[in-house]
C-alpha positions as CSV (number, residue, x, y, z in Angstrom):
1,X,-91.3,67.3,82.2
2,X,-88.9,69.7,83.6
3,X,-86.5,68.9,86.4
4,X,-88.2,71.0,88.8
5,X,-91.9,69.7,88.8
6,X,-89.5,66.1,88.4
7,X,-88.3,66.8,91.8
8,X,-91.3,68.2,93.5
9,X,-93.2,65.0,92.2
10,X,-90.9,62.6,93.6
11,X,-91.1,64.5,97.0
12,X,-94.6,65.1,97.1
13,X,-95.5,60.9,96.6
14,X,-94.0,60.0,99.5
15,X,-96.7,62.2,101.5
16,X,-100.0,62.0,102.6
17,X,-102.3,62.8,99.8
18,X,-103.9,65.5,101.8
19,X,-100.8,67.3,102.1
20,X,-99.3,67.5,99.0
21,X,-100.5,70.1,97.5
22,X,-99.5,72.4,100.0
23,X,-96.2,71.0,100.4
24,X,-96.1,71.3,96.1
25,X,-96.5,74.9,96.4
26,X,-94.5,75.6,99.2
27,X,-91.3,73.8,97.8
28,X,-91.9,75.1,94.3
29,X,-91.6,78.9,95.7
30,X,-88.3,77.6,97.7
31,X,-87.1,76.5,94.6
32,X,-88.1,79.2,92.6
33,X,-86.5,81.9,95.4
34,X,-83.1,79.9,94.8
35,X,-83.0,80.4,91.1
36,X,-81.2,83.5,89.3
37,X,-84.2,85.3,87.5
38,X,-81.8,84.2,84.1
39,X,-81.5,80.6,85.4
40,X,-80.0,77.4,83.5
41,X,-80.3,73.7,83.9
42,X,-77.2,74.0,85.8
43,X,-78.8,76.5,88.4
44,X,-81.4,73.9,88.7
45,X,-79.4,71.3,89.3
46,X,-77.4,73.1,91.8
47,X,-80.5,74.0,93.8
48,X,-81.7,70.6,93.6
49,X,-78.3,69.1,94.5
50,X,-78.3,71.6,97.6
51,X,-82.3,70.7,98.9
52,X,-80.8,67.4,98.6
53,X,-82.4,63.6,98.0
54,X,-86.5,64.0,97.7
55,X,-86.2,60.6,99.9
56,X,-84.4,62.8,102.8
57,X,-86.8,66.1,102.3
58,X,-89.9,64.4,102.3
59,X,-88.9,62.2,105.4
60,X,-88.8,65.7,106.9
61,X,-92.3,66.8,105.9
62,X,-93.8,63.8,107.3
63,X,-95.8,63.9,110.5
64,X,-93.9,60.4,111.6
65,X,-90.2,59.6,110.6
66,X,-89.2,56.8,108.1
67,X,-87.2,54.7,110.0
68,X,-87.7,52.7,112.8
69,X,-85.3,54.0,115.2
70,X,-83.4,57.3,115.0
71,X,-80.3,58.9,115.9
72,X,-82.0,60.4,118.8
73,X,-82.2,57.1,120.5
74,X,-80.1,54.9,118.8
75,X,-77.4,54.9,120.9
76,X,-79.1,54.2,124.5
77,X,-81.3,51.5,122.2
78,X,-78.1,49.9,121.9
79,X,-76.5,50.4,125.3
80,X,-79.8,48.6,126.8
81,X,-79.9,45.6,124.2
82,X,-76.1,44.8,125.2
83,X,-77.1,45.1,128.7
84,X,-80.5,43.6,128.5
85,X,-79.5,40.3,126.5
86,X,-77.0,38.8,128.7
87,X,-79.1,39.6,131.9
88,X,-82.0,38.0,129.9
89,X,-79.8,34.9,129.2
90,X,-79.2,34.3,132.8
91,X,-82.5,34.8,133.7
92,X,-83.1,32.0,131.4
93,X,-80.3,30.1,132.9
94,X,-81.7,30.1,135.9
95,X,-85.1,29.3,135.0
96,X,-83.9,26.5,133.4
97,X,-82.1,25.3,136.9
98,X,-85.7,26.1,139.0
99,X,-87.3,23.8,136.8
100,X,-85.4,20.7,137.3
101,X,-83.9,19.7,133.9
102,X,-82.8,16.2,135.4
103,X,-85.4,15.0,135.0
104,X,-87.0,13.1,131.6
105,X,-83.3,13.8,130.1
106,X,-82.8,10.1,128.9
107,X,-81.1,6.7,129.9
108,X,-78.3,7.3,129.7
109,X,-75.4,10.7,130.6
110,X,-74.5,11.7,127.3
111,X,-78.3,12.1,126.4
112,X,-78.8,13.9,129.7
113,X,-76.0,16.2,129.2
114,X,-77.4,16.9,125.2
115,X,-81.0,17.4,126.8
116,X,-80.1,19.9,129.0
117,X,-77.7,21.8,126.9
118,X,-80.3,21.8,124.1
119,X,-82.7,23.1,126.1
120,X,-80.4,25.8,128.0
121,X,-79.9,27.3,124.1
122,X,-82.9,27.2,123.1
123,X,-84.3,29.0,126.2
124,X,-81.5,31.9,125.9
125,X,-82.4,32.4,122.0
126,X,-86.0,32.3,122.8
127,X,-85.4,34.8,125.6
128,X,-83.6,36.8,123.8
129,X,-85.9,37.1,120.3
130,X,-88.4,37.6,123.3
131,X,-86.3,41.2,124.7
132,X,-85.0,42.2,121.3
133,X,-88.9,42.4,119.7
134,X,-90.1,44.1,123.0
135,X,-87.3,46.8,123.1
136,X,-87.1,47.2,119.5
137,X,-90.7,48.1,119.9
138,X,-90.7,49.9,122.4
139,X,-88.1,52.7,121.1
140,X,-90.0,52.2,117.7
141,X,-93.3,53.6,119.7
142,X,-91.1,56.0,121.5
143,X,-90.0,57.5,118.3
144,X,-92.9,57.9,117.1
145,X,-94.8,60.0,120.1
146,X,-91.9,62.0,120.9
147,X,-93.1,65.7,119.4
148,X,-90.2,67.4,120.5
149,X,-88.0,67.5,117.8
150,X,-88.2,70.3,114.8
151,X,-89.8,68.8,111.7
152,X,-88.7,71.2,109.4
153,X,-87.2,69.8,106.7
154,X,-85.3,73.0,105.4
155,X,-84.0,74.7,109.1
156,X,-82.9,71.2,110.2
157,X,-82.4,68.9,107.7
158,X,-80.2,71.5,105.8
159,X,-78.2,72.8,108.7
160,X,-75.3,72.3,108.8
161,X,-72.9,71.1,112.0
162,X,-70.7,73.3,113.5
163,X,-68.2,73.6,116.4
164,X,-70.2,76.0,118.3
165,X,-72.8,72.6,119.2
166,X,-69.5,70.8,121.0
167,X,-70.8,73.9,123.4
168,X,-73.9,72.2,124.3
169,X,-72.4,68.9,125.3
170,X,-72.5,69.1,129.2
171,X,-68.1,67.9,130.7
172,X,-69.0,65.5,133.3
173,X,-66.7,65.0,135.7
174,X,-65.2,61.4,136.1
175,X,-66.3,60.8,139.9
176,X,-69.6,62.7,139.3
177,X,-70.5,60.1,136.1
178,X,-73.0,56.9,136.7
179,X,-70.7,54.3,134.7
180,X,-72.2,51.8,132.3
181,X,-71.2,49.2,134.5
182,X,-73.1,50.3,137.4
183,X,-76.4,50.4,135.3
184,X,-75.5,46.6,133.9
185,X,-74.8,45.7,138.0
186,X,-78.0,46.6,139.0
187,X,-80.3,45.0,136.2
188,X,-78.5,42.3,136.6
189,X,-78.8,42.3,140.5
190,X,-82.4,43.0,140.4
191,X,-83.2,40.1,137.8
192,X,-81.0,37.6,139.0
193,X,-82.7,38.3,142.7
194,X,-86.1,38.5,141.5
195,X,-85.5,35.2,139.6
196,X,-84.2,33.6,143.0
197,X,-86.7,34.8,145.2
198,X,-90.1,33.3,142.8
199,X,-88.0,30.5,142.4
200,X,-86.5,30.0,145.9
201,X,-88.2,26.7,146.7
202,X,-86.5,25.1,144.0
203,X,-82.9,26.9,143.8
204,X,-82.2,27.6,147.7
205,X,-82.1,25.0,150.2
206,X,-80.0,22.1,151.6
207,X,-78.1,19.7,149.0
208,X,-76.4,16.7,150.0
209,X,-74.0,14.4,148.1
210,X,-75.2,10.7,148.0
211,X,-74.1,8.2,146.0
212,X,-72.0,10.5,143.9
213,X,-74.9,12.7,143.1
214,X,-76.0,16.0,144.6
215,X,-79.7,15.7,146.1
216,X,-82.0,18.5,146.4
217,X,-82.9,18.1,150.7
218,X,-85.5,20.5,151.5
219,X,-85.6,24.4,150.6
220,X,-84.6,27.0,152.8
221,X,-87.5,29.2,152.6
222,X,-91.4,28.8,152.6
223,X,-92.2,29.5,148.9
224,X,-95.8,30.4,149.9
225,X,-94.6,33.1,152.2
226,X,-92.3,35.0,149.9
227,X,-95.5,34.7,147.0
228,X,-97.4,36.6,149.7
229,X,-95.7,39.6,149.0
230,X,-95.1,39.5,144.8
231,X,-96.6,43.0,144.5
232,X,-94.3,44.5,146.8
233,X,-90.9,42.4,145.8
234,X,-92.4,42.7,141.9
235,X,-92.6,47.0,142.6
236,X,-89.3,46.9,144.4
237,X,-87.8,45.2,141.4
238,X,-89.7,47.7,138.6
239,X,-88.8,50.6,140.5
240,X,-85.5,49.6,140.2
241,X,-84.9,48.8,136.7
242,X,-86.4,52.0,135.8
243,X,-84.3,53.9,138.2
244,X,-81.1,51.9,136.5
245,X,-82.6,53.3,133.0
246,X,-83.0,56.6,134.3
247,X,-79.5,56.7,135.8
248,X,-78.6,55.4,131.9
249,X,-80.2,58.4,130.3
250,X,-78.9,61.1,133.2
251,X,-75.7,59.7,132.4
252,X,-74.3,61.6,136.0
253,X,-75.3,61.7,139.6
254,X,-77.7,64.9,140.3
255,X,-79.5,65.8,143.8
256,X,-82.9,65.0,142.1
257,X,-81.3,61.1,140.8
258,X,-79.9,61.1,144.5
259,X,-83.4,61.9,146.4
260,X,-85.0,58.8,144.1
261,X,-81.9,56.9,145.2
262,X,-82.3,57.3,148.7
263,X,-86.2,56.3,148.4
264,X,-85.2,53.6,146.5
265,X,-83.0,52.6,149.0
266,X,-85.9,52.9,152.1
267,X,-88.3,50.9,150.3
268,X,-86.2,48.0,149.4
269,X,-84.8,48.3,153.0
270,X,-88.7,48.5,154.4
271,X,-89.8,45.5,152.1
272,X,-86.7,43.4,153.2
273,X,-87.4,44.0,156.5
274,X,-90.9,43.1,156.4
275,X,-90.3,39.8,154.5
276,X,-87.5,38.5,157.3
277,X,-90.0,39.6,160.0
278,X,-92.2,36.9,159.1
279,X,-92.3,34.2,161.4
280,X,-93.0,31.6,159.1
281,X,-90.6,32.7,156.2
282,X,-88.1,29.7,156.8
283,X,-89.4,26.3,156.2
284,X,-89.6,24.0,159.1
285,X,-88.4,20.8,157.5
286,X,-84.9,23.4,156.8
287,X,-85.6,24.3,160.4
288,X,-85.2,20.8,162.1
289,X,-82.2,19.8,159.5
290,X,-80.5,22.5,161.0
291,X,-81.0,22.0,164.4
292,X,-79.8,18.4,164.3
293,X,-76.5,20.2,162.9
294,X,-76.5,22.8,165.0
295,X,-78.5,24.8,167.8
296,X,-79.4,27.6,166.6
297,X,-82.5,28.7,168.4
298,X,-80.3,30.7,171.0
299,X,-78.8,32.7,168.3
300,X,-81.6,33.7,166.3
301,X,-82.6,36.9,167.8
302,X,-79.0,38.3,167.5
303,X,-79.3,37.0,163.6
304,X,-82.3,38.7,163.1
305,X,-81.0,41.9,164.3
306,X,-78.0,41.7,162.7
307,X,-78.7,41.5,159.3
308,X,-80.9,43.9,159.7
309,X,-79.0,46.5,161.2
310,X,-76.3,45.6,158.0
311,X,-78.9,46.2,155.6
312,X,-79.9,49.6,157.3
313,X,-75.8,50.5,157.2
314,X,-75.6,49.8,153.6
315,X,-78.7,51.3,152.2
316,X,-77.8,54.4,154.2
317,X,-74.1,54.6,153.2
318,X,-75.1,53.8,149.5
319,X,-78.0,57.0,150.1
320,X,-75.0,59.2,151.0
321,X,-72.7,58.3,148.1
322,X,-75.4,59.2,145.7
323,X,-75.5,62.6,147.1
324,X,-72.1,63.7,148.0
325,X,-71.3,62.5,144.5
326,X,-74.2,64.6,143.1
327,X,-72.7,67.8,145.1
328,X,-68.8,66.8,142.8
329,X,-68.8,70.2,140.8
C-alpha cells in the first residue's frame, strides 16, 4: 500500500464513519495538489512530513477536540484550581470547627488531638477531589460547546506564528489591571463569610475560659433569623463569585465591569442592611450576657446607624474606584 492511501487511512480511522469518505477525498486532492506532476517517495514524504502527524490532522477534522482541556482555557483552568483549592480547604476548615470536633475524640488528649487532625485532612482532600472533579468538568463541557474557534485543520493547524499576533495582545496598564490577588481576596471573602454566616450559631458567640478550657457560652446571633434570608445571602454570594471570575477573564477594569461592580456593591449593601434591621437577629440569651457586662441599650440606636452608614461609605468608595480605574487610558 502506498504511503499516501497509508496516511489518509490512519487519518481517516480516527473519524466518524460518516465522514470519512469525504474527508478521504478531500485530503487526497490536498495531497495530490502538493506533489510535482514527476513526484518521488521523497516528495511524498515531504508533503506528508509538512501536513504533519495523522493524530494532529484528524483532531482538526473532528466536530469535538481530543483532549480534555485546551490551550484556549488551560491557563484560567489553572489560575481558578490554585485559587479554588485553598479557599475550598478553609471552607473545610471551618466546617470542621462549626461541627464541634470535641466531641467523641477519645479519652484521653493525644487521641483527641489525632481525631481532630485526622479528620481536618481528610475533610480538605475530600473537598478538594470534590472542586477538582467539578471544575475539571466543567471547562471539559466548556470546551466542548464553545463553536467559536476555526476547525480547519489546514488554515489553523498549519499556520504558522508570527510577530504580527504580539499585535493582538491588548498592553494593560498596571493601575488599570484587576490583580490575581484581588480575584483570590474576594472568593475567599465571600466563602469564608458565607461559611460563617450558615454556621454562625456554632462559630460566633461568647467563649469563656473555665477550668483551663474555652467553653462555647451562647451565640451571638439567632441562627433561625439569618436562615430566613439564605436565598438572598446565597444570590449575594453567587453573584459574587461569578463577578470575581469575570473580573479573572477581563483581566482589567472597564466601565461595563465597573457598572456590575457598583450593582454588586447596592445589593450586598441592601441585603446587609435588611438583615441588621431585623429586630430579632441577635439572640437574647447573647443579649442579657451583655447587659450584665455592660449597658448597652442606650447605645444601640447610634450602633445601628453607624455601621450602617460605614457600610454605605465603603460600598460607595469601592463603586468609585472601579470606575475611575476603568476611565486609566
Amino acid at each position: 500500500m502506498e504511503l499516501i492511501e497509508l496516511y489518509i487511512q490512519e487519518v481517516t480511522r480516527r473519524l466518524p464513519e460518516k465522514n470519512r469518505a469525504d474527508i478521504a477525498l478531500e485530503l487526497q486532492s490536498t495531497i495530490e495538489d502538493m506533489l510535482p506532476e514527476d513526484h518521488t517517495e521523497k516528495d511524498v514524504k515531504a508533503v506528508l512530513l509538512k501536513l504533519g502527524d495523522p493524530v494532529t490532522l484528524a483532531s482538526g477534522y473532528r466536530d469535538r477536540p481530543m483532549h480534555l482541556i485546551g490551550p484556549r482555557y488551560y491557563d484560567v483552568y489553572i489560575s481558578l484550581l490554585k485559587m479554588i483549592l485553598p479557599i475550598a480547604a478553609v471552607i473545610s476548615l471551618i466546617a470542621l470547627v462549626g461541627d464541634n470536633p470535641f466531641r467523641d475524640t477519645g479519652n484521653t488528649v493525644m487521641e483527641a488531638i489525632l481525631k481532630i487532625i485526622g479528620k481536618g485532612i481528610s475533610g480538605i482532600i475530600s473537598t478538594c477531589i470534590h472542586v477538582f472533579f467539578w471544575l475539571t468538568l466543567s471547562f471539559a463541557i466548556l470546551e466542548r460547546l464553545d463553536t467559536s474557534k476555526d476547525q480547519s485543520p489546514l488554515t489553523k493547524d498549519l499556520k504558522p506564528w508570527t510577530p504580527e499576533n504580539l499585535k493582538d495582545i491588548p498592553n494593560i496598564s498596571k493601575k488599570k489591571a484587576v490583580p490575581m490577588i484581588e480575584v483570590f481576596a474576594s472568593l475567599l471573602g465571600l466563602s469564608v463569610f458565607a461559611a460563617l454566616y450558615f454556621n454562625a450559631a456554632n462559630l460566633l458567640g461568647v467563649y469563656e475560659k473555665r477550668n483551663g478550657s474555652l467553653i462555647f457560652v451562647t451565640p451571638t446571633f439567632n441562627q433561625d433569623v439569618l436562615n430566613s434570608y439564605w436565598l438572598l445571602v446565597s444570590c449575594v454570594v453567587i453573584i459574587g463569585v461569578l463577578l470575581a471570575i469575570y473580573k479573572l477573564f477581563l483581566k482589567r477594569w472597564t466601565l461595563k465591569l465597573a457598572f456590575f461592580h457598583a450593582i454588586y456593591q447596592l445589593l450586598s449593601t441592601l441585603t446587609f442592611i435588611i438583615i441588621i434591621s431585623n429586630p430579632d437577629l441577635l439572640n437574647p440569651e447573647f443579649l442579657a450576657y451583655q447587659r450584665t457586662l455592660i449597658s448597652i441599650d442606650e447605645w444601640k440606636n447610634s450602633i445601628y446607624w453607624g455601621v450602617i452608614l460605614i457600610a454605605i461609605f465603603f460600598a460607595a468608595y469601592d463603586s468609585y474606584q472601579g470606575f475611575r480605574k476603568a476611565k486609566i487610558r
